[in-house]
Short mmCIF file of C-alpha atoms in Angstrom, two decimals:
data_model
loop_
_atom_site.label_atom_id
_atom_site.label_comp_id
_atom_site.label_asym_id
_atom_site.label_seq_id
_atom_site.Cartn_x
_atom_site.Cartn_y
_atom_site.Cartn_z
CA MET S 1 -13.84 -57.44 -11.96
CA THR S 2 -10.93 -57.91 -14.32
CA ALA S 3 -7.32 -57.48 -13.26
CA THR S 4 -7.03 -54.34 -15.42
CA ARG S 5 -10.05 -52.74 -13.78
CA ARG S 6 -8.76 -53.61 -10.31
CA PHE S 7 -5.41 -52.04 -11.23
CA LEU S 8 -7.06 -48.84 -12.51
CA LEU S 9 -9.25 -48.65 -9.43
CA LEU S 10 -6.20 -49.06 -7.21
CA ILE S 11 -4.45 -46.20 -9.05
CA LEU S 12 -7.52 -43.97 -8.69
CA LEU S 13 -7.85 -44.74 -5.00
CA SER S 14 -4.15 -44.15 -4.40
CA THR S 15 -4.26 -40.86 -6.29
CA GLY S 16 -7.35 -39.75 -4.42
CA LEU S 17 -5.84 -40.68 -1.08
CA GLY S 18 -2.64 -38.82 -1.99
CA LEU S 19 -4.56 -35.69 -2.98
CA LEU S 20 -6.61 -35.94 0.20
CA MET S 21 -3.45 -36.13 2.30
CA VAL S 22 -1.87 -33.19 0.46
CA GLY S 23 -5.06 -31.16 0.78
CA GLY S 24 -5.35 -32.04 4.45
CA GLY S 25 -1.73 -31.12 5.08
CA LEU S 26 -2.20 -27.84 3.25
CA ALA S 27 -5.32 -27.07 5.28
CA VAL S 28 -3.41 -27.76 8.51
CA LEU S 29 -0.61 -25.41 7.45
CA MET S 30 -3.05 -22.69 6.39
CA HIS S 31 -4.84 -22.96 9.72
CA ALA S 32 -1.56 -22.97 11.66
CA ALA S 33 -0.42 -19.90 9.72
CA ASP S 34 -3.73 -18.17 10.54
CA GLU S 35 -4.35 -17.47 6.84
CA TRP S 36 -7.77 -19.07 6.34
CA ARG S 37 -9.75 -16.36 8.12
CA LEU S 38 -8.16 -13.30 6.50
CA TYR S 39 -11.34 -12.45 4.59
CA ASP S 40 -13.94 -13.62 7.09
CA PRO S 41 -16.69 -11.02 7.69
CA GLU S 42 -15.83 -10.75 11.38
CA VAL S 43 -12.19 -9.98 10.47
CA ILE S 44 -13.22 -7.33 7.95
CA ALA S 45 -15.41 -5.70 10.61
CA ASN S 46 -12.78 -5.91 13.38
CA ASP S 47 -11.49 -2.48 14.42
CA THR S 48 -8.79 -3.75 16.78
CA ILE S 49 -6.51 -6.10 14.81
CA LEU S 50 -3.24 -5.99 12.89
CA TRP S 51 -4.03 -7.67 9.54
CA GLY S 52 -1.04 -9.20 7.79
CA GLY S 53 -1.36 -12.02 5.29
CA ALA S 54 1.96 -13.59 4.27
CA PHE S 55 1.37 -15.29 0.95
CA GLY S 56 0.92 -12.50 -1.56
CA GLN S 57 -2.85 -12.62 -1.48
CA ASN S 58 -4.83 -9.68 -2.58
CA ARG S 59 -4.44 -6.93 -0.02
CA ALA S 60 -6.45 -4.63 -2.29
CA GLY S 61 -9.46 -6.86 -1.71
CA TYR S 62 -9.10 -6.46 2.06
CA LYS S 63 -8.77 -2.67 1.76
CA PHE S 64 -11.81 -2.54 -0.53
CA ALA S 65 -13.92 -4.55 1.91
CA ARG S 66 -12.69 -2.52 4.90
CA THR S 67 -13.49 0.75 3.16
CA ARG S 68 -17.03 -0.38 2.42
CA HIS S 69 -17.45 -1.51 6.03
CA TYR S 70 -15.88 1.54 7.65
CA GLN S 71 -17.50 4.14 5.34
CA PRO S 72 -15.00 6.96 5.94
CA GLU S 73 -15.66 10.64 5.42
CA LEU S 74 -12.13 10.95 4.07
CA LEU S 75 -10.57 8.19 2.00
CA ILE S 76 -6.83 8.02 1.36
CA LEU S 77 -6.16 5.99 -1.78
CA GLY S 78 -2.93 5.16 -3.56
CA SER S 79 0.03 2.81 -3.46
CA SER S 80 2.04 1.75 -0.41
CA ARG S 81 3.72 5.17 -0.51
CA VAL S 82 0.73 6.76 1.27
CA THR S 83 0.27 4.04 3.91
CA GLN S 84 2.18 5.96 6.60
CA PHE S 85 -0.60 8.56 6.88
CA ARG S 86 -2.47 7.80 10.11
CA ALA S 87 -6.05 8.68 11.00
CA GLN S 88 -4.71 10.67 13.98
CA MET S 89 -3.05 13.07 11.54
CA LEU S 90 -6.49 14.34 10.46
CA PRO S 91 -8.25 14.80 13.81
CA GLY S 92 -11.98 15.36 13.77
CA ILE S 93 -12.48 13.51 10.47
CA ARG S 94 -13.45 9.85 10.02
CA VAL S 95 -10.48 8.57 7.98
CA TYR S 96 -9.59 5.27 6.34
CA ASN S 97 -6.30 4.71 4.54
CA ALA S 98 -6.75 2.40 1.55
CA GLY S 99 -3.14 2.90 0.51
CA GLY S 100 -1.77 -0.18 -1.20
CA ALA S 101 -5.11 -0.89 -2.87
CA ALA S 102 -4.12 0.92 -6.08
CA ALA S 103 -0.99 0.03 -7.99
CA SER S 104 -1.93 2.20 -10.97
CA LEU S 105 -4.45 4.79 -12.07
CA TRP S 106 -6.51 1.91 -13.48
CA GLY S 107 -6.46 0.42 -9.99
CA ALA S 108 -7.54 3.67 -8.35
CA ARG S 109 -10.31 4.21 -10.90
CA THR S 110 -11.63 0.66 -10.53
CA PHE S 111 -11.54 0.88 -6.73
CA LEU S 112 -13.55 4.11 -6.72
CA GLU S 113 -16.07 2.94 -9.30
CA GLY S 114 -16.80 -0.08 -7.14
CA LEU S 115 -16.89 1.93 -3.93
CA TYR S 116 -19.28 4.58 -5.25
CA ARG S 117 -21.97 1.90 -5.68
CA GLN S 118 -22.09 1.50 -1.89
CA HIS S 119 -20.41 4.48 -0.28
CA GLN S 120 -19.28 7.96 -1.24
CA PRO S 121 -16.66 9.69 0.91
CA LYS S 122 -16.77 13.46 1.24
CA ILE S 123 -13.05 13.83 0.57
CA LEU S 124 -10.60 11.82 -1.53
CA VAL S 125 -6.88 12.12 -0.84
CA LEU S 126 -5.31 10.50 -3.90
CA GLY S 127 -1.63 9.67 -3.76
CA ILE S 128 -0.11 9.10 -7.19
CA ASP S 129 3.28 7.79 -8.26
CA GLU S 130 5.33 8.94 -11.22
CA TRP S 131 5.67 5.40 -12.62
CA TRP S 132 1.89 5.27 -12.98
CA PHE S 133 2.40 7.49 -16.03
CA ARG S 134 4.30 4.92 -18.04
CA ASN S 135 2.47 3.27 -20.94
CA GLU S 136 -0.43 1.56 -19.19
CA PRO S 137 -2.19 -1.52 -20.58
CA GLY S 138 -5.68 -0.61 -21.76
CA LYS S 139 -8.37 -3.25 -21.28
CA LEU S 140 -5.91 -5.61 -19.60
CA GLY S 141 -5.12 -2.96 -17.01
CA ALA S 142 -8.81 -2.56 -16.15
CA GLU S 143 -9.34 -6.33 -15.98
CA GLN S 144 -6.35 -6.82 -13.70
CA ALA S 145 -7.50 -3.99 -11.45
CA ALA S 146 -10.91 -5.65 -11.12
CA ARG S 147 -9.31 -9.00 -10.26
CA ASP S 148 -7.22 -7.26 -7.61
CA LEU S 149 -10.36 -6.33 -5.69
CA ALA S 150 -11.68 -9.89 -5.51
CA PHE S 151 -10.77 -12.28 -2.70
CA ASN S 152 -8.93 -15.38 -3.89
CA ARG S 153 -8.14 -18.08 -1.35
CA LYS S 154 -6.77 -20.29 -4.12
CA GLU S 155 -4.03 -17.71 -4.65
CA ILE S 156 -3.09 -17.95 -0.97
CA ALA S 157 -2.80 -21.72 -1.17
CA ALA S 158 -0.86 -21.58 -4.45
CA ASN S 159 1.64 -19.10 -3.01
CA LEU S 160 2.05 -21.18 0.14
CA ILE S 161 2.84 -24.27 -1.96
CA ASP S 162 5.28 -22.26 -4.09
CA ARG S 163 7.18 -21.08 -1.02
CA LEU S 164 6.87 -24.28 0.98
CA GLY S 165 10.12 -25.40 2.60
CA PRO S 166 11.69 -26.17 5.98
CA GLN S 167 12.13 -22.51 6.96
CA LEU S 168 8.52 -21.60 6.16
CA ILE S 169 7.23 -24.60 8.10
CA ARG S 170 9.37 -23.55 11.07
CA ASP S 171 8.00 -20.01 10.82
CA ILE S 172 4.43 -21.29 10.73
CA LEU S 173 4.83 -23.70 13.63
CA ALA S 174 6.98 -21.43 15.81
CA PRO S 175 5.27 -19.98 18.89
CA HIS S 176 4.24 -16.35 18.49
CA ALA S 177 2.98 -13.70 20.86
CA ALA S 178 -0.77 -13.24 21.07
CA SER S 179 -0.44 -9.58 20.07
CA ASP S 180 2.01 -7.52 18.06
CA PRO S 181 4.83 -5.97 20.12
CA LEU S 182 4.46 -2.44 18.72
CA GLY S 183 0.75 -1.71 18.98
CA GLY S 184 -0.45 -4.50 21.24
CA ARG S 185 -3.11 -5.52 18.72
CA PRO S 186 -4.37 -9.07 18.15
CA THR S 187 -2.88 -10.39 14.92
CA VAL S 188 -4.48 -12.05 11.91
CA GLY S 189 -2.22 -13.67 9.33
CA LEU S 190 1.33 -14.99 9.46
CA ARG S 191 3.01 -11.71 8.44
CA ALA S 192 1.36 -9.96 11.37
CA ARG S 193 2.16 -12.79 13.78
CA ALA S 194 5.76 -13.45 12.78
CA LEU S 195 6.93 -10.01 11.65
CA ALA S 196 4.62 -7.58 13.50
CA SER S 197 3.77 -6.19 10.07
CA GLY S 198 0.44 -5.43 8.43
CA PHE S 199 -2.48 -3.06 8.26
CA ARG S 200 -3.73 -1.34 11.40
CA PRO S 201 -7.48 -0.67 11.85
CA ASP S 202 -7.14 2.75 10.16
CA GLY S 203 -5.53 1.09 7.11
CA SER S 204 -2.02 2.40 7.72
CA ASP S 205 0.83 -0.06 7.29
CA GLN S 206 3.02 -1.12 10.22
CA TYR S 207 6.51 -2.13 9.04
CA GLY S 208 7.29 -4.09 12.18
CA ASN S 209 9.85 -6.27 10.44
CA LEU S 210 11.97 -3.22 9.60
CA ILE S 211 11.36 -1.29 12.82
CA LEU S 212 12.20 -4.28 15.01
CA GLY S 213 14.92 -5.69 12.76
CA LEU S 214 13.08 -8.96 12.13
CA GLY S 215 14.18 -9.31 8.50
CA GLY S 216 12.01 -9.93 5.48
CA TYR S 217 13.33 -6.92 3.53
CA ASP S 218 16.27 -6.13 1.28
CA PRO S 219 18.81 -3.97 3.17
CA ARG S 220 20.04 -2.55 -0.16
CA THR S 221 16.78 -0.60 -0.39
CA THR S 222 17.29 1.19 2.94
CA HIS S 223 19.14 4.18 4.32
CA ASP S 224 21.67 1.86 5.99
CA MET S 225 23.05 1.04 2.53
CA ASP S 226 22.42 4.48 1.04
CA PHE S 227 19.45 3.22 -1.01
CA ILE S 228 21.86 1.57 -3.44
CA PHE S 229 19.13 -0.63 -4.93
CA TYR S 230 17.02 2.35 -6.03
CA ARG S 231 19.92 4.57 -7.00
CA GLN S 232 21.21 1.85 -9.30
CA ALA S 233 17.70 1.28 -10.63
CA ILE S 234 17.55 4.96 -11.64
CA GLU S 235 21.01 4.82 -13.19
CA ARG S 236 20.26 1.59 -15.09
CA ASN S 237 16.58 2.26 -15.91
CA LYS S 238 15.26 -0.72 -13.98
CA ASP S 239 12.42 -1.67 -11.65
CA ARG S 240 10.04 1.25 -11.04
CA PHE S 241 12.48 3.52 -12.86
CA SER S 242 12.60 1.48 -16.04
CA TYR S 243 10.69 4.13 -18.00
CA SER S 244 11.53 7.77 -18.59
CA GLY S 245 9.84 8.52 -21.92
CA PRO S 246 6.77 10.59 -22.74
CA VAL S 247 3.94 10.74 -20.20
CA ALA S 248 1.33 8.14 -21.14
CA GLY S 249 -1.83 9.73 -22.48
CA LYS S 250 -4.05 6.94 -21.15
CA ALA S 251 -2.75 7.50 -17.65
CA VAL S 252 -3.58 11.19 -17.91
CA GLU S 253 -7.06 10.27 -19.19
CA ASN S 254 -7.58 7.98 -16.20
CA LEU S 255 -6.53 10.69 -13.76
CA ARG S 256 -8.89 13.15 -15.46
CA ALA S 257 -11.71 10.58 -15.30
CA ILE S 258 -11.13 9.95 -11.58
CA LEU S 259 -11.09 13.64 -10.69
CA SER S 260 -13.98 14.56 -12.99
CA GLU S 261 -16.15 11.82 -11.50
CA ALA S 262 -15.27 12.99 -8.00
CA ARG S 263 -16.19 16.57 -8.91
CA GLN S 264 -19.53 15.51 -10.39
CA ARG S 265 -20.34 13.59 -7.23
CA GLY S 266 -19.35 16.44 -4.94
CA VAL S 267 -16.30 14.58 -3.58
CA ARG S 268 -13.52 17.06 -2.79
CA ALA S 269 -10.25 15.76 -4.24
CA VAL S 270 -6.78 16.36 -2.83
CA VAL S 271 -3.96 14.94 -5.00
CA VAL S 272 -0.58 14.20 -3.43
CA LEU S 273 2.81 13.48 -5.01
CA SER S 274 4.85 11.74 -2.32
CA PRO S 275 8.44 12.58 -1.36
CA TYR S 276 11.59 10.52 -1.81
CA PRO S 277 14.64 10.42 0.45
CA HIS S 278 16.94 13.25 -0.56
CA ALA S 279 19.63 10.88 -1.88
CA VAL S 280 17.15 9.22 -4.24
CA TRP S 281 15.72 12.55 -5.39
CA GLU S 282 19.24 13.77 -6.10
CA GLU S 283 19.84 10.65 -8.22
CA ILE S 284 16.65 11.38 -10.17
CA GLN S 285 17.75 14.96 -10.74
CA ALA S 286 21.20 13.79 -11.89
CA SER S 287 19.62 11.73 -14.68
CA PRO S 288 18.45 13.98 -17.56
CA ASN S 289 15.81 11.48 -18.68
CA HIS S 290 14.36 10.81 -15.24
CA ARG S 291 14.50 14.48 -14.28
CA ARG S 292 12.55 15.36 -17.41
CA PHE S 293 10.04 12.54 -16.91
CA HIS S 294 9.31 13.52 -13.31
CA ALA S 295 8.91 17.17 -14.33
CA ASP S 296 6.60 16.18 -17.19
CA VAL S 297 4.46 14.06 -14.86
CA GLU S 298 4.18 16.90 -12.36
CA ALA S 299 3.21 19.31 -15.14
CA ALA S 300 0.57 16.92 -16.51
CA VAL S 301 -0.90 16.32 -13.05
CA SER S 302 -0.93 20.06 -12.39
CA ARG S 303 -2.90 20.69 -15.60
CA VAL S 304 -5.48 17.99 -14.81
CA THR S 305 -6.00 19.10 -11.22
CA ALA S 306 -6.46 22.68 -12.40
CA GLU S 307 -9.01 21.56 -15.01
CA THR S 308 -11.01 19.49 -12.50
CA GLY S 309 -10.83 21.80 -9.48
CA ALA S 310 -8.76 19.38 -7.42
CA GLU S 311 -5.96 20.40 -5.07
CA LEU S 312 -2.38 19.36 -5.77
CA HIS S 313 0.31 19.08 -3.10
CA VAL S 314 3.85 18.16 -4.11
CA THR S 315 6.76 17.32 -1.83
CA HIS S 316 9.85 16.19 -3.72
CA ASP S 317 12.11 14.98 -0.92
CA LEU S 318 12.62 14.73 2.82
CA ALA S 319 14.85 17.80 2.88
CA GLU S 320 11.80 19.94 2.04
CA LEU S 321 10.26 18.68 5.28
CA GLY S 322 13.37 19.55 7.28
CA LEU S 323 14.27 15.89 7.81
CA ASP S 324 17.27 13.80 6.85
CA ASP S 325 17.10 10.48 5.02
CA SER S 326 16.98 8.39 8.18
CA PHE S 327 13.26 9.26 8.30
CA SER S 328 12.59 6.77 5.51
CA LEU S 329 11.62 3.12 5.41
CA ASP S 330 13.39 2.57 2.11
CA GLY S 331 14.25 4.46 -1.06
CA ILE S 332 10.66 5.18 -2.07
CA HIS S 333 8.80 5.14 1.27
CA VAL S 334 9.15 7.82 3.92
CA ASP S 335 8.20 6.90 7.47
CA GLU S 336 5.32 7.90 9.72
CA ILE S 337 7.26 10.77 11.27
CA ALA S 338 7.91 12.30 7.85
CA SER S 339 4.32 11.60 6.84
CA LEU S 340 3.09 13.61 9.84
CA ARG S 341 5.27 16.54 8.75
CA GLN S 342 3.97 16.15 5.20
CA MET S 343 0.31 16.02 6.30
CA LEU S 344 0.67 19.10 8.52
CA ARG S 345 2.14 20.93 5.54
CA ILE S 346 -0.77 19.81 3.36
CA ILE S 347 -3.35 20.86 5.96
CA ASP S 348 -1.80 24.33 6.19
CA ALA S 349 -2.11 24.82 2.42
CA SER S 350 -5.43 23.00 1.85
CA PRO S 351 -8.72 24.91 1.58
CA VAL S 352 -10.45 21.52 1.77
CA LEU S 353 -8.77 20.01 4.82
CA ASN S 354 -7.86 23.03 6.90
CA PRO S 355 -11.40 24.03 7.96
CA LEU S 356 -12.36 20.46 8.90
CA VAL S 357 -9.65 19.33 11.30
CA ASP S 358 -10.09 19.65 15.04
CA ARG S 359 -8.07 22.72 16.05
CA PRO S 360 -6.98 21.74 19.60
CA ALA S 361 -5.97 18.26 18.40
CA LEU S 362 -4.12 19.81 15.47
CA ALA S 363 -2.23 22.06 17.88
CA GLN S 364 -1.17 18.96 19.85
CA LEU S 365 0.10 17.35 16.66
CA ARG S 366 2.18 20.42 15.90
CA SER S 367 3.71 20.26 19.38
CA ILE S 368 5.15 16.76 18.82
CA ASP S 369 8.93 16.97 18.52
CA THR S 370 9.38 14.65 15.54
CA SER S 371 13.00 15.70 15.00
CA SER S 372 14.15 13.61 17.96
CA MET S 373 12.28 10.44 16.99
CA ARG S 374 14.16 7.56 15.37
CA ARG S 375 11.78 4.61 15.54
CA HIS S 376 9.77 5.49 12.42
CA ILE S 377 6.44 5.72 14.25
CA VAL S 378 4.58 8.48 16.06
CA PHE S 379 1.44 6.65 17.20
CA PRO S 380 1.22 3.07 18.58
#
């Protein structure tokens, strides 16, 4: 063997050994962070855990798999703004909350098209957000929505590498309790272990980091700082409030397609526009462009629900529920206490839901004094 070949072989062996060491180290960290098993079949089927991956992996894929496994009679679908609805709020009905699995109407449509091949719920509660009615990407939106439903362990590893540093390593290696301190559930994933945050068995989202003051959120988004992040976003046309033009026709078409398909299949549809904290809603109303855009979205949704025989329930802000802004998680998410008030209001007005709920259990829900609660949760 020539000297050149020996040199090249040495480089190849060194490179291979280096990659093996990096890969091995990464595998050790992933195992220590409890992130490898997030999508294992036994985890998907587990009805006792708090599921909380920490590295930006596809939560929509987990919700999609859980929905197919759980096969609910009533499916709640939407963004994170509907994740505070709990199964206990609809007693007598088998409920799964797939909130967070749809970041757009394309996402909701793709989720349902995939679900209908294996399971068809009797009732769909569809939460929609006003910013879903901005100009949506056409084919790209559908392709991205499909990718969102696929598990991708490479994405987990890539995000871990991107965030890798001394603090993350300390968080991974730090001792953690065997169960989360709020619900007492076994945890899967670093976010659940370290921050007591993640999806409960019914799909609802536990914001343990905020409730327990563990960090991991921007205080400018919360009531403590008067929602300054979102109020400035409205004023400056940024973030979710970057658009206030005409309602996107493609978004309306997607909503019509979702509700028409549900009607054809005999799935009763209940559409929900979620409330804001009063201070944020006031900021929206103070902006002529955003006030008009929100009114236009509500009018468009009202027309489509009327055309397709779906119900529409709108709550603009917490004040309509008789609650102040402390019953919020941040400037666009109300808490579980407010969500219970909102769901009771929906049940009262809903020809679909009202006859189905268990009456004695519903009476117990009504007897809960939510006005005195300040911990953001009603049920463990």
